[in-house]
């Protein structure tokens, strides 16, 4: 599996560290209520297919990326700098 | 004042020559990381140009004393101070070596998962990548030479990995 880092270009998967669902970028407001915070902290979908995850380019430029990929086909569609993702 | 005995990161380990390849230590007088704050990149680049003769190069590039060192960070060879950036003295934190000789790409090809051949990786090109299990910064400094930077604590590991690869390449003749 190879990830196309926006800074470094296409790199091997072993340079990257996997964090988890990119839902953590969407932090609820302080007064969003217990349900929203429960979802944000604990509840994750486990889809077979398209996913949107946070990866860290640990062995490279050390940027956080949002990687869109498909867990059924292992295809990697896109990698975007996390700081540039609209929230 | 106490007279301290300073040891370089690769003291006692280099130089090392196997076959046509030689590894020597590079000891920068100082290393300073410069990470411009949001919106200050241009001003920082101009300030650096006035102070060290080179502004901030593009990603994956080196320009004079200034090397791209990761997302939003540049490393300056020398002691500098600029406004509008997080500036940190990292002088003793890094081990820097130069590997030079005919066929040096064959040695690095055994260790680094990035294409470093001269046709695609030219003088002044920078790769933040891995060398075996180490995070390194690789810079091409000439037709048959590269500069490799890794964390000081990993200098012995770096040289072990390089030595094994150099022996392997030399054995093939």
Short mmCIF file of C-alpha atoms in Angstrom, two decimals:
data_model
loop_
_atom_site.label_atom_id
_atom_site.label_comp_id
_atom_site.label_asym_id
_atom_site.label_seq_id
_atom_site.Cartn_x
_atom_site.Cartn_y
_atom_site.Cartn_z
CA UNK A 1 0.00 0.00 0.00
CA UNK A 2 1.33 3.44 -0.92
CA UNK A 3 0.12 6.84 0.25
CA UNK A 4 0.60 9.97 -1.84
CA UNK A 5 1.78 12.51 0.76
CA UNK A 6 1.01 16.09 -0.37
CA UNK A 7 4.48 17.17 0.84
CA UNK A 8 6.71 14.25 -0.06
CA UNK A 9 5.03 12.43 -2.93
CA UNK A 10 4.13 8.75 -3.09
CA UNK A 11 5.63 6.84 -0.17
CA UNK A 12 5.51 3.36 1.24
CA UNK A 13 2.94 2.63 3.93
CA UNK A 14 5.66 1.76 6.48
CA UNK A 15 6.59 5.47 6.73
CA UNK A 16 3.12 6.19 8.14
CA UNK A 17 1.46 5.71 11.51
CA UNK A 18 -2.26 4.98 11.62
CA UNK A 19 -4.34 6.99 14.09
CA UNK A 20 -7.97 6.19 13.35
CA UNK A 21 -11.18 7.69 12.04
CA UNK A 22 -10.83 11.32 10.89
CA UNK A 23 -13.99 12.08 12.86
CA UNK A 24 -11.69 13.38 15.62
CA UNK A 25 -11.15 16.51 13.52
CA UNK A 26 -14.80 17.43 14.07
CA UNK A 27 -14.68 18.38 17.72
CA UNK A 28 -18.13 19.30 19.06
CA UNK A 29 -18.65 22.62 20.78
CA UNK A 30 -18.39 22.65 24.56
CA UNK A 31 -22.18 22.85 25.02
CA UNK A 32 -23.05 20.29 22.32
CA UNK A 33 -24.47 17.91 24.91
CA UNK A 34 -23.60 14.49 26.27
CA UNK A 35 -24.76 12.55 23.21
CA UNK A 36 -22.54 14.50 20.77
CA UNK A 37 -19.54 14.17 23.07
CA UNK A 38 -20.19 10.46 23.63
CA UNK A 39 -20.23 9.95 19.85
CA UNK A 40 -17.10 12.04 19.38
CA UNK A 41 -15.12 10.22 22.04
CA UNK A 42 -16.29 6.64 21.87
CA UNK A 43 -18.53 5.66 18.99
CA UNK A 44 -17.03 4.69 15.65
CA UNK A 45 -18.51 3.07 12.59
CA UNK A 46 -16.63 0.07 11.24
CA UNK A 47 -17.49 0.22 7.55
CA UNK A 48 -16.44 -2.33 4.95
CA UNK A 49 -15.55 -0.04 2.06
CA UNK A 50 -14.87 3.68 1.98
CA UNK A 51 -13.11 5.08 5.04
CA UNK A 52 -11.60 8.40 6.00
CA UNK A 53 -8.74 8.04 8.44
CA UNK A 54 -5.98 10.09 10.03
CA UNK A 55 -2.44 9.00 9.25
CA UNK A 56 0.80 10.52 10.52
CA UNK A 57 3.77 10.71 8.17
CA UNK A 58 6.09 9.71 10.98
CA UNK A 59 9.00 8.52 8.86
CA UNK A 60 8.79 11.54 6.57
CA UNK A 61 7.61 15.13 6.80
CA UNK A 62 5.71 14.53 10.08
CA UNK A 63 2.45 15.97 8.77
CA UNK A 64 -0.98 14.64 9.74
CA UNK A 65 -2.95 13.47 6.72
CA UNK A 66 -6.55 12.56 6.08
CA UNK A 67 -6.43 9.49 3.86
CA UNK A 68 -9.48 8.27 1.96
CA UNK A 69 -9.29 4.59 1.11
CA UNK A 70 -11.34 1.51 0.54
CA UNK A 71 -10.94 -1.35 2.99
CA UNK A 72 -12.48 -3.82 0.53
CA UNK A 73 -10.20 -3.12 -2.44
CA UNK A 74 -7.23 -1.54 -0.55
CA UNK A 75 -7.35 1.34 -3.02
CA UNK A 76 -6.10 4.68 -1.70
CA UNK A 77 -8.08 7.50 -3.30
CA UNK A 78 -6.68 10.66 -1.77
CA UNK A 79 -4.44 12.08 0.95
CA UNK A 80 -4.96 15.62 2.20
CA UNK A 81 -3.10 17.64 4.82
CA UNK A 82 -5.28 17.54 7.95
CA UNK A 83 -4.74 21.28 8.45
CA UNK A 84 -6.31 21.96 5.04
CA UNK A 85 -9.41 19.84 5.60
CA UNK A 86 -12.54 21.93 6.00
CA UNK A 87 -14.06 21.54 9.46
CA UNK B 1 35.20 28.38 33.56
CA UNK B 2 35.14 24.60 33.33
CA UNK B 3 36.84 23.16 30.29
CA UNK B 4 34.36 20.66 28.86
CA UNK B 5 35.28 17.81 26.56
CA UNK B 6 32.91 17.96 23.58
CA UNK B 7 32.37 14.76 21.63
CA UNK B 8 30.80 14.89 18.18
CA UNK B 9 27.89 12.46 17.55
CA UNK B 10 30.08 10.09 15.53
CA UNK B 11 33.30 10.52 17.53
CA UNK B 12 35.42 7.38 17.32
CA UNK B 13 33.18 5.83 14.64
CA UNK B 14 34.21 7.70 11.50
CA UNK B 15 35.71 7.96 8.92
CA UNK B 16 34.81 4.60 7.41
CA UNK B 17 35.88 3.40 3.97
CA UNK B 18 34.72 0.16 2.35
CA UNK B 19 35.36 -0.42 -1.33
CA UNK B 20 34.85 2.82 -3.23
CA UNK B 21 32.61 4.42 -0.62
CA UNK B 22 33.65 6.63 2.28
CA UNK B 23 31.54 7.94 5.15
CA UNK B 24 32.75 11.01 7.01
CA UNK B 25 31.19 13.07 9.73
CA UNK B 26 29.86 16.55 9.03
CA UNK B 27 29.93 18.82 12.07
CA UNK B 28 27.84 21.96 11.54
CA UNK B 29 28.87 24.86 13.77
CA UNK B 30 25.23 25.16 14.77
CA UNK B 31 21.83 23.89 13.65
CA UNK B 32 18.73 25.99 14.15
CA UNK B 33 15.21 24.92 13.25
CA UNK B 34 12.95 27.67 11.94
CA UNK B 35 9.19 27.10 11.83
CA UNK B 36 7.38 30.22 10.54
CA UNK B 37 4.14 31.17 12.25
CA UNK B 38 0.98 31.34 10.17
CA UNK B 39 1.21 34.18 7.64
CA UNK B 40 4.87 34.94 8.38
CA UNK B 41 6.54 32.62 5.88
CA UNK B 42 7.45 35.33 3.37
CA UNK B 43 8.87 37.71 5.99
CA UNK B 44 10.86 34.90 7.60
CA UNK B 45 12.23 33.88 4.22
CA UNK B 46 13.37 37.44 3.51
CA UNK B 47 14.90 37.80 6.97
CA UNK B 48 16.84 34.57 6.48
CA UNK B 49 18.01 35.70 3.06
CA UNK B 50 19.49 38.82 4.64
CA UNK B 51 21.12 36.84 7.47
CA UNK B 52 22.40 33.62 5.92
CA UNK B 53 22.19 34.34 2.21
CA UNK B 54 19.33 31.95 1.46
CA UNK B 55 15.59 32.13 1.98
CA UNK B 56 13.22 29.23 2.69
CA UNK B 57 13.53 26.72 -0.17
CA UNK B 58 10.58 24.81 -1.61
CA UNK B 59 9.46 21.50 -0.08
CA UNK B 60 12.00 18.70 -0.58
CA UNK B 61 14.78 21.15 -1.42
CA UNK B 62 17.91 22.73 0.07
CA UNK B 63 19.07 26.22 -0.70
CA UNK B 64 22.49 27.20 0.67
CA UNK B 65 22.44 26.84 4.44
CA UNK B 66 18.68 26.30 4.61
CA UNK B 67 17.16 22.82 4.27
CA UNK B 68 13.50 21.82 4.25
CA UNK B 69 13.15 19.63 7.33
CA UNK B 70 9.54 18.53 7.38
CA UNK B 71 6.05 19.95 7.43
CA UNK B 72 6.41 23.69 8.12
CA UNK B 73 10.00 23.42 9.39
CA UNK B 74 13.34 24.38 7.91
CA UNK B 75 16.80 23.67 9.36
CA UNK B 76 19.43 26.35 9.12
CA UNK B 77 23.11 25.43 9.32
CA UNK B 78 24.25 28.22 11.61
CA UNK B 79 23.04 30.17 14.61
CA UNK B 80 20.25 32.52 13.56
CA UNK B 81 17.39 34.35 15.18
CA UNK B 82 14.39 35.64 13.21
CA UNK B 83 11.09 37.22 14.13
CA UNK B 84 7.78 35.55 13.27
CA UNK B 85 8.95 31.97 13.65
CA UNK B 86 9.55 29.32 16.28
CA UNK B 87 13.34 29.20 16.37
CA UNK B 88 15.08 26.40 18.24
CA UNK B 89 18.76 25.65 18.71
CA UNK B 90 19.21 21.98 17.77
CA UNK B 91 22.98 21.99 17.37
CA UNK B 92 23.76 18.88 19.40
CA UNK B 93 20.61 16.93 18.56
CA UNK B 94 21.58 15.58 15.14
CA UNK B 95 24.24 13.32 13.69
CA UNK B 96 25.21 14.39 10.18
CA UNK B 97 27.35 12.25 7.88
CA UNK B 98 28.42 12.46 4.27
CA UNK B 99 28.55 9.29 2.19
CA UNK B 100 30.55 9.60 -0.99
CA UNK B 101 31.98 7.45 -3.74
CA UNK B 102 31.27 5.72 -7.03
CA UNK B 103 28.10 3.62 -6.72
CA UNK B 104 26.87 5.34 -3.57
CA UNK B 105 23.29 5.02 -4.88
CA UNK B 106 23.64 1.22 -4.77
CA UNK B 107 24.42 1.39 -1.06
CA UNK B 108 21.50 3.67 -0.28
CA UNK B 109 19.15 1.66 -2.50
CA UNK B 110 19.53 -1.19 0.00
CA UNK B 111 18.32 1.00 2.83
CA UNK B 112 16.17 3.90 1.64
CA UNK B 113 12.73 3.29 0.05
CA UNK B 114 12.97 6.39 -2.17
CA UNK B 115 14.45 6.60 -5.67
CA UNK B 116 17.74 8.49 -5.14
CA UNK B 117 19.18 8.01 -8.63
CA UNK B 118 20.67 11.15 -10.19
CA UNK B 119 18.04 11.21 -12.94
CA UNK B 120 15.27 11.98 -10.43
CA UNK B 121 17.06 13.06 -7.24
CA UNK B 122 19.34 15.94 -8.16
CA UNK B 123 21.81 18.10 -6.24
CA UNK B 124 19.96 20.07 -3.57
CA UNK B 125 17.02 17.65 -3.47
CA UNK B 126 15.90 16.59 0.00
CA UNK B 127 14.04 13.44 1.08
CA UNK B 128 12.55 13.06 4.54
CA UNK B 129 12.31 9.31 4.67
CA UNK B 130 13.61 6.19 6.38
CA UNK B 131 16.97 4.47 6.28
CA UNK B 132 16.34 0.92 7.46
CA UNK B 133 14.27 1.68 10.61
CA UNK B 134 15.57 5.21 11.16
CA UNK B 135 13.94 8.50 10.30
CA UNK B 136 16.49 10.39 8.23
CA UNK B 137 16.89 13.43 6.03
CA UNK B 138 18.78 12.62 2.83
CA UNK B 139 20.23 15.44 0.72
CA UNK B 140 22.14 15.01 -2.52
CA UNK B 141 25.27 17.15 -2.26
CA UNK B 142 27.03 16.12 -5.47
CA UNK B 143 27.20 13.65 -8.35
CA UNK B 144 28.34 10.85 -6.02
CA UNK B 145 27.67 12.20 -2.55
CA UNK B 146 24.78 12.46 -0.10
CA UNK B 147 24.36 14.01 3.32
CA UNK B 148 22.37 11.98 5.83
CA UNK B 149 21.00 13.44 9.06
CA UNK B 150 19.53 11.37 11.87
CA UNK B 151 18.93 11.80 15.59
CA UNK B 152 22.20 11.90 17.52
CA UNK B 153 21.17 8.97 19.71
CA UNK B 154 20.88 6.85 16.55
CA UNK B 155 24.34 7.58 15.10
CA UNK B 156 25.75 4.13 15.90
CA UNK B 157 22.71 2.41 14.39
CA UNK B 158 22.95 4.56 11.27
CA UNK B 159 26.61 3.70 10.80
CA UNK B 160 25.98 -0.01 11.44
CA UNK B 161 23.27 -0.07 8.75
CA UNK B 162 25.47 1.85 6.31
CA UNK B 163 28.45 -0.42 6.99
CA UNK B 164 26.47 -3.61 6.35
CA UNK B 165 25.12 -2.19 3.07
CA UNK B 166 28.56 -0.95 2.03
CA UNK B 167 30.07 -4.40 2.67
CA UNK B 168 27.31 -6.00 0.63
CA UNK B 169 27.84 -3.70 -2.33
CA UNK B 170 31.65 -4.02 -2.13
CA UNK B 171 31.39 -7.83 -2.05
CA UNK B 172 29.55 -7.83 -5.37
CA UNK B 173 32.59 -6.10 -6.91
#
